[in-house]
mmCIF file of C-alpha atoms and ligand atoms in Angstrom:
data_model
loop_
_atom_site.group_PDB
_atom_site.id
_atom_site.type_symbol
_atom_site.label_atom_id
_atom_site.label_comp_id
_atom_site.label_asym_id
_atom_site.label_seq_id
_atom_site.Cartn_x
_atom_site.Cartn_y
_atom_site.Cartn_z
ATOM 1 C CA UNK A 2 32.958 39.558 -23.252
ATOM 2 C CA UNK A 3 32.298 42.913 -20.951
ATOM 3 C CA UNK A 4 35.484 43.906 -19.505
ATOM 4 C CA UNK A 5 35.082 44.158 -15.735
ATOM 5 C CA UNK A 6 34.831 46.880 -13.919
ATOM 6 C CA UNK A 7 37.149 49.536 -12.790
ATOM 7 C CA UNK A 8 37.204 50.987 -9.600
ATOM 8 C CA UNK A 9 39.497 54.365 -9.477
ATOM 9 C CA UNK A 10 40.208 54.029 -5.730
ATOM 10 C CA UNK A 11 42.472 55.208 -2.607
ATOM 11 C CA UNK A 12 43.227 52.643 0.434
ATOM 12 C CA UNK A 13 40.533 52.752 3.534
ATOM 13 C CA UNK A 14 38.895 55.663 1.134
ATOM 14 C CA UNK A 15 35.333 56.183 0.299
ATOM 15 C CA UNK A 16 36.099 53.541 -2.820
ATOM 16 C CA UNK A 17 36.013 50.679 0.306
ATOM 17 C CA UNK A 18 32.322 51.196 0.238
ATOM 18 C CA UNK A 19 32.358 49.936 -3.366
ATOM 19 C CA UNK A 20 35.029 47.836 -2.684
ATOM 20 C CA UNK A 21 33.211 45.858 -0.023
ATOM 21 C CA UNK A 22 29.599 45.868 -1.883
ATOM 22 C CA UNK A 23 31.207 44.061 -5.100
ATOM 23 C CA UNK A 24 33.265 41.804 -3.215
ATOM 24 C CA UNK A 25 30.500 40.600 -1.126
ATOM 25 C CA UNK A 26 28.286 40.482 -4.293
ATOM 26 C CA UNK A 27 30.479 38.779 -6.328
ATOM 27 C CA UNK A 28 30.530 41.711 -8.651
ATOM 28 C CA UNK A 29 33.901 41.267 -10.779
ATOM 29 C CA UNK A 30 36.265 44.157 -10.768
ATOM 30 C CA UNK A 31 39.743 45.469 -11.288
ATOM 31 C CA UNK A 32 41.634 48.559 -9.289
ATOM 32 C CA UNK A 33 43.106 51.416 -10.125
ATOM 33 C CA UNK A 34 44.960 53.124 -7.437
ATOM 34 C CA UNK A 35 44.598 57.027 -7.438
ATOM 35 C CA UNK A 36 47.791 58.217 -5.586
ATOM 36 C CA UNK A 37 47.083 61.549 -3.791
ATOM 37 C CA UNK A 38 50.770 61.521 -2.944
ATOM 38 C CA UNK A 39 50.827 63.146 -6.831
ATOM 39 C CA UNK A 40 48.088 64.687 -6.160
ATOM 40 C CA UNK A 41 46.597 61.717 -9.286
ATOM 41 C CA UNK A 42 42.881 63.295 -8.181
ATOM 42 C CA UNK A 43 43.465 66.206 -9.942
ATOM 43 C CA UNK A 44 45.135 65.120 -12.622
ATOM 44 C CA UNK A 45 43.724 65.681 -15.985
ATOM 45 C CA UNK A 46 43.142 62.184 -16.654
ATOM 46 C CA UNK A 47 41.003 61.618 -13.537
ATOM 47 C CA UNK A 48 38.939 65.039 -13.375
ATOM 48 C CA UNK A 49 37.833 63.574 -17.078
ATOM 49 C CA UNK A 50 36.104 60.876 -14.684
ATOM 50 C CA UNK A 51 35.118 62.531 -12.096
ATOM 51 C CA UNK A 52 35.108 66.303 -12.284
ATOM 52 C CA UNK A 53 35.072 66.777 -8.737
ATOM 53 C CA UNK A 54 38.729 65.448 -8.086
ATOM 54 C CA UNK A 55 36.856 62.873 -5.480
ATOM 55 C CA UNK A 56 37.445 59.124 -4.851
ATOM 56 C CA UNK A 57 35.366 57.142 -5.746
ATOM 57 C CA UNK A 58 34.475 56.803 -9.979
ATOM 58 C CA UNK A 59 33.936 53.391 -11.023
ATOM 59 C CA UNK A 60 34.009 52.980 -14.729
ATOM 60 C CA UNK A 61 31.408 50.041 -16.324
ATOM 61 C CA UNK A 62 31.907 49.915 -20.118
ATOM 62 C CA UNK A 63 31.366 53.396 -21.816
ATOM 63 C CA UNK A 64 29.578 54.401 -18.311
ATOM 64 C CA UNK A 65 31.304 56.702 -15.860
ATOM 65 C CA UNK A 66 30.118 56.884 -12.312
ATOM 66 C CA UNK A 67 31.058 58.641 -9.159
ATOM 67 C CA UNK A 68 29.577 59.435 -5.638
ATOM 68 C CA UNK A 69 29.864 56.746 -3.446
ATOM 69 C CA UNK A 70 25.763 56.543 -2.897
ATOM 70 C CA UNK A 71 25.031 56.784 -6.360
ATOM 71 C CA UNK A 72 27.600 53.668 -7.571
ATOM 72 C CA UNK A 73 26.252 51.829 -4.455
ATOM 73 C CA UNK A 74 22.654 52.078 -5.922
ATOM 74 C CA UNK A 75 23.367 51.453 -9.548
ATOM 75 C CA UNK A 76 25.288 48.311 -8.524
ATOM 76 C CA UNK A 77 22.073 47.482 -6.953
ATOM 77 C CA UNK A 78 19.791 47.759 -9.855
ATOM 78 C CA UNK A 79 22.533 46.550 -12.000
ATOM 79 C CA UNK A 80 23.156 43.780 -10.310
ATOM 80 C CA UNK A 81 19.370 42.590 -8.511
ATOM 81 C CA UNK A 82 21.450 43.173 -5.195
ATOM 82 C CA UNK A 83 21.968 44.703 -1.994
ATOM 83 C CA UNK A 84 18.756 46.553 -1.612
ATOM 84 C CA UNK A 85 14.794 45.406 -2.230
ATOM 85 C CA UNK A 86 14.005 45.981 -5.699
ATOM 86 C CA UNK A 87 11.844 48.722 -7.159
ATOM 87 C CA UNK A 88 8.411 46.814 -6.639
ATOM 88 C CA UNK A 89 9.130 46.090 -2.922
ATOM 89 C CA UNK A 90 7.870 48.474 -0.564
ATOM 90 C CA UNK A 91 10.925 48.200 1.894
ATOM 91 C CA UNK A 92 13.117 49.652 -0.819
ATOM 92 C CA UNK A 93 11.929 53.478 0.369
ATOM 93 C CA UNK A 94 13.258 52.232 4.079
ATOM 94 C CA UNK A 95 16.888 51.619 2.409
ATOM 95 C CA UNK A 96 16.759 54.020 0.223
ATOM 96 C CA UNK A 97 15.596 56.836 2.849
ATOM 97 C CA UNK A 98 19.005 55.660 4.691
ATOM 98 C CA UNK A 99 21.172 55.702 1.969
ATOM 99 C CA UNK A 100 20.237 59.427 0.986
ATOM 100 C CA UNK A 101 20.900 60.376 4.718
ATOM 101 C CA UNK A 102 24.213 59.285 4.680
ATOM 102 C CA UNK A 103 24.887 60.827 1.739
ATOM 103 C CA UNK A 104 23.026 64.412 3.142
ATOM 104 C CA UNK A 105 24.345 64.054 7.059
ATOM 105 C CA UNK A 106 27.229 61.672 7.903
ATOM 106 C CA UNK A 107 29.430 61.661 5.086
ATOM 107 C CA UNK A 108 29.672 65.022 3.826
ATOM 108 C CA UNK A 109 29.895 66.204 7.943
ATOM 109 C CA UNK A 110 32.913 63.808 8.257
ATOM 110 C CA UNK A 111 34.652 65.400 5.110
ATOM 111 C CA UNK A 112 34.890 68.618 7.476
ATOM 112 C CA UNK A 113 37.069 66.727 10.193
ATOM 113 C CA UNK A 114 39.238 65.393 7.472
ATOM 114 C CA UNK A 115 39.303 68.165 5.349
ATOM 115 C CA UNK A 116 38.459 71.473 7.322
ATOM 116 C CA UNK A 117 40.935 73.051 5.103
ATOM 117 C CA UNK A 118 38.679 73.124 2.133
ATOM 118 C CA UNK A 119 36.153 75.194 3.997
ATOM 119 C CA UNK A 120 38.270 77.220 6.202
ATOM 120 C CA UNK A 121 41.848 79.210 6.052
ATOM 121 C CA UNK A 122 43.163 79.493 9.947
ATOM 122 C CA UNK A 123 43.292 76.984 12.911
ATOM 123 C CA UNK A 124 40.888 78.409 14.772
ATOM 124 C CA UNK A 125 38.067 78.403 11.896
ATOM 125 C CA UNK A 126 39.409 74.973 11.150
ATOM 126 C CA UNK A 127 38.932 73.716 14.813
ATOM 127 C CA UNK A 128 35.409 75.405 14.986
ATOM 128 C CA UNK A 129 34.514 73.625 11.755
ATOM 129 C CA UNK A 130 35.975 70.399 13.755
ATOM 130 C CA UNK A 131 33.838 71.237 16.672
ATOM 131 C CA UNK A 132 30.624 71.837 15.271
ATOM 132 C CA UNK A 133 30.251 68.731 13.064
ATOM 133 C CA UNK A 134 31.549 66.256 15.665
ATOM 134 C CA UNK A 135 28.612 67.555 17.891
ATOM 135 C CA UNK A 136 26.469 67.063 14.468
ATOM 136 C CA UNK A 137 27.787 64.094 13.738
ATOM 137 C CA UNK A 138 27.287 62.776 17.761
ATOM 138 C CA UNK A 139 23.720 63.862 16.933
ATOM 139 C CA UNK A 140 23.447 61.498 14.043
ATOM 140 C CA UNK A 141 24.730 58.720 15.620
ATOM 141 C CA UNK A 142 22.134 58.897 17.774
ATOM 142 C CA UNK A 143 19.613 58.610 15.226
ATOM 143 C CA UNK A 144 21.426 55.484 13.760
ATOM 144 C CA UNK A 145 21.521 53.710 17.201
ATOM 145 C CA UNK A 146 18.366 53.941 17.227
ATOM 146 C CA UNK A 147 17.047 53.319 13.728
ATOM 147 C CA UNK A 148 19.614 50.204 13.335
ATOM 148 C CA UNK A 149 18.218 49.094 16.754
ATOM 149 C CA UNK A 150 14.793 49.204 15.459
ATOM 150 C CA UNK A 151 13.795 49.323 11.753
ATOM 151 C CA UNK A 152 13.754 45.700 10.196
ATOM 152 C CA UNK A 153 15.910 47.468 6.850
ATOM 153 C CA UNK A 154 18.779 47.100 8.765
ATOM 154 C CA UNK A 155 18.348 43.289 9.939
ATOM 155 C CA UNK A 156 19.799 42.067 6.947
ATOM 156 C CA UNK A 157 23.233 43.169 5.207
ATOM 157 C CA UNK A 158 22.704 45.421 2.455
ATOM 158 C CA UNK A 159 24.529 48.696 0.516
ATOM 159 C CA UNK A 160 23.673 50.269 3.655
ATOM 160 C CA UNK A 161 26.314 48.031 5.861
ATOM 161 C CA UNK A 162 29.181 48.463 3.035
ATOM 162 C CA UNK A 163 28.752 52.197 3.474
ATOM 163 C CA UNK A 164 27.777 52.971 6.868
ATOM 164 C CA UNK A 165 30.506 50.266 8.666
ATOM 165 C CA UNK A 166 33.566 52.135 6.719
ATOM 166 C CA UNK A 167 31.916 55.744 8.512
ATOM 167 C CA UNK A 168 31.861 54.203 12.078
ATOM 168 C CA UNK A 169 35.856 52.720 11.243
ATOM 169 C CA UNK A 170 36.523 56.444 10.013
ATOM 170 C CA UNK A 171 35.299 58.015 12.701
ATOM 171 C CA UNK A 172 37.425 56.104 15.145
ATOM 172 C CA UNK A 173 41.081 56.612 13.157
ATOM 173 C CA UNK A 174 41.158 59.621 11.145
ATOM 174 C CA UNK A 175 42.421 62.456 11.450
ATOM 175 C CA UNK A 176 45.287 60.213 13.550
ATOM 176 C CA UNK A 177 45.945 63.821 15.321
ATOM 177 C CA UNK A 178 41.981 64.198 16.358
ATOM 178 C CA UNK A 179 40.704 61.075 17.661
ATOM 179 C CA UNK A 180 39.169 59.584 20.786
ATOM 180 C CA UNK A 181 36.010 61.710 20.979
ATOM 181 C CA UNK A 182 34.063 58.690 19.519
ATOM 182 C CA UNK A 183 33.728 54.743 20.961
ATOM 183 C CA UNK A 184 31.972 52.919 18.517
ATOM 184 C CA UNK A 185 31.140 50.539 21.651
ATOM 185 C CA UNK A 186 29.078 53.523 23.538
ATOM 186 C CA UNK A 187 26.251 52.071 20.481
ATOM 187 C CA UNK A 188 25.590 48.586 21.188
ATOM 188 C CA UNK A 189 23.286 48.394 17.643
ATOM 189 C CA UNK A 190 26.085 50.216 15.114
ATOM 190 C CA UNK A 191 28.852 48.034 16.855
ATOM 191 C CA UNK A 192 26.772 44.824 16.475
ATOM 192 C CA UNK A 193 26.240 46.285 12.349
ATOM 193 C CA UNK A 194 29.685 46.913 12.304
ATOM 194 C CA UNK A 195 30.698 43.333 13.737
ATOM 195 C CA UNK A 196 28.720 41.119 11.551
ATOM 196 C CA UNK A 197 29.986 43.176 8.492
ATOM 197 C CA UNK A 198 33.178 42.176 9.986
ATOM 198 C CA UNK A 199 32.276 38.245 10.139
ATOM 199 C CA UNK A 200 31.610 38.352 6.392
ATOM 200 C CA UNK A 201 33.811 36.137 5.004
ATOM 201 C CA UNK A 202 33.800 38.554 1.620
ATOM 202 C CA UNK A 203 34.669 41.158 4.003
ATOM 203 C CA UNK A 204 38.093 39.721 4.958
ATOM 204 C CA UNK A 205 39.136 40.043 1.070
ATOM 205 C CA UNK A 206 38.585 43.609 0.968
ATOM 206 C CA UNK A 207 40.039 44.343 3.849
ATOM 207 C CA UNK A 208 43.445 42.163 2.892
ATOM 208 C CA UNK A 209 43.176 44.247 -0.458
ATOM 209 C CA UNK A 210 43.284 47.607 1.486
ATOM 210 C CA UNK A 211 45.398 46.481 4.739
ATOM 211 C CA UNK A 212 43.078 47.211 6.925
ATOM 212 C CA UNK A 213 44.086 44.320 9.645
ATOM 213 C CA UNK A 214 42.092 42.772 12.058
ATOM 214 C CA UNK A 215 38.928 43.817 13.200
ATOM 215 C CA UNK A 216 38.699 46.849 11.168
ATOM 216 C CA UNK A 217 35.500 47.467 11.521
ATOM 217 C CA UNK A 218 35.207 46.789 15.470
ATOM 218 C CA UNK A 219 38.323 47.676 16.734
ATOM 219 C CA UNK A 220 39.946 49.515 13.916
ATOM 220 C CA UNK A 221 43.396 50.543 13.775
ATOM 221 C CA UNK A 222 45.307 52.639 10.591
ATOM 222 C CA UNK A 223 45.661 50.342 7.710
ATOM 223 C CA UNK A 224 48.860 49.267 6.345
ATOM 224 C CA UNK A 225 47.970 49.076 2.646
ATOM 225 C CA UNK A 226 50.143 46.860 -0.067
ATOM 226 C CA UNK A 227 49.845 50.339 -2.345
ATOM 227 C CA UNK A 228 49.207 53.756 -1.803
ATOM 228 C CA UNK A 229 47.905 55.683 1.384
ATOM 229 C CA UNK A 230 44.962 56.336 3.248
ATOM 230 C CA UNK A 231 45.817 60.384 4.055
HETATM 231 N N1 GSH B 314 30.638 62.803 -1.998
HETATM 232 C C1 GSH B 314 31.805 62.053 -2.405
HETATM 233 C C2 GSH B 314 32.865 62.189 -1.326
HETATM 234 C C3 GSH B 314 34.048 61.311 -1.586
HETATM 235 C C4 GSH B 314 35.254 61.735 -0.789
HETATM 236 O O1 GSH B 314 35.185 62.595 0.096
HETATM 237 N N2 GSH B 314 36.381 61.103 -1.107
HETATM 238 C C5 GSH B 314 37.601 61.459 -0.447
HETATM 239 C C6 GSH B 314 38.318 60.222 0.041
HETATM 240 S S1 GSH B 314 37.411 59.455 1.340
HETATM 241 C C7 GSH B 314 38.501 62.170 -1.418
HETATM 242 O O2 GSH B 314 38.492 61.883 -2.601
HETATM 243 N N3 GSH B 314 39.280 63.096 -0.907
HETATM 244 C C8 GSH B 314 40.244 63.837 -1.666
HETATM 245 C C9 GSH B 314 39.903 65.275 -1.763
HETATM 246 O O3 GSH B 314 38.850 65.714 -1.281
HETATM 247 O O4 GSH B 314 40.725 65.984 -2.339
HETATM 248 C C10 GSH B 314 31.442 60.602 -2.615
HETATM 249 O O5 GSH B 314 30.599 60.086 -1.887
HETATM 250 O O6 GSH B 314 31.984 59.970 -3.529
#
């Protein structure tokens, strides 16, 4: 029998996109926590997964994966879910999404949590801040409107489980920057964000990761049975 698989992961991390994709899919999985409290990303052990030090790497068999867009899409082909299939025409809509998020959102949010890896003092930091929360402002736009509108985004799909943990994100972390962004100001990504909420697969993953009540609509920090989210 395959042995499931493993998902190297950190609470309310990028690894909750993965998280919430094979729960909803019925995908079976174990955890491994990766405790940045010793600094476990940069361990030996876990650059031999992912050399990047990132969350997160999902391990299936002898195969070694990591960048949250990429495991999202082998899942899909994997797995014959989540996104149309290579024959169907709609699967350039989702996948035209899914590379966005991984070219705009995502790596724009790293630089509010982690402006330190791009800049030394407090005022490059808080520039760094400045200028992607006007980016990311930018992109949101663009979402509100695409969800609104494109018929990829009627149905739940990888792009929910990834782009519903960026919206929570954005309203929580860092605890020290927040309140620039309501996720109600965009009626279409709070309506995505509330029915990946009423998925009854959802409320698993978020028990798993402590993420309380309404975490994707009204999100609050998580209170996680193991390890931390900062
Ligand atoms: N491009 C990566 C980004 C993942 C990422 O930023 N993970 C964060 C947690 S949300 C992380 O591992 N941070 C620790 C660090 O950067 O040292 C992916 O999509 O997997």
């Amino acid at each position: 029998m395959k042995q499931p698989y493993r998902l190297y992961y950190e609470p309310d991390n990028a690894s909750l996109c993965i998280r919430l994709a094979m729960d909803h899919y019925l995908i079976p999985y174990e955890t491994v926590l990766v405790d940045r409290s010793v600094a476990e990303q940069r361990s030996e052990e876990y650059l031999a997964l992912n050399p990047n030090g990132k969350k997160p790497a999902l391990l299936a068999d002898d195969l070694v994966l990591f960048e949250t867009e990429a495991i999202l899409l082998w899942l899909a082909e994997t797995h014959g879910c989540g996104l149309p299939r290579v024959d169907n025409p709609a699967r350039n809509c989702a996948l035209k999404w899914l590379f966005n998020f991984s070219n705009t959102l995502h790596p724009l949010m790293r630089n509010l949590f982690y402006p330190e890896a791009l800049m030394q003092t407090d005022e490059t930091k808080e520039a760094l801040r400045a200028g992607s929360r006007a980016a990311i402002l930018d992109h949101l736009d663009v979402l509100e409107s695409a969800v609104g509108h494109e018929a990829r985004f009627a149905t739940i799909s990888m792009l929910d489980f990834h782009l519903a943990p960026m919206l929570r994100w954005l309203a929580i972390y860092p605890s020290e920057h927040k309140g620039w962004y309501t996720l109600s100001d965009y009626p279409n990504l709070f309506a995505l964000a509330a029915r990946v909420e009423g998925l009854s697969s959802v409320k698993a993953s978020a028990n798993a990761e402590g993420l309380g009540a309404n975490s994707f609509t009204a999100p609050k920090p998580p209170n996680p049975p193991e390890g931390s989210p900062t």
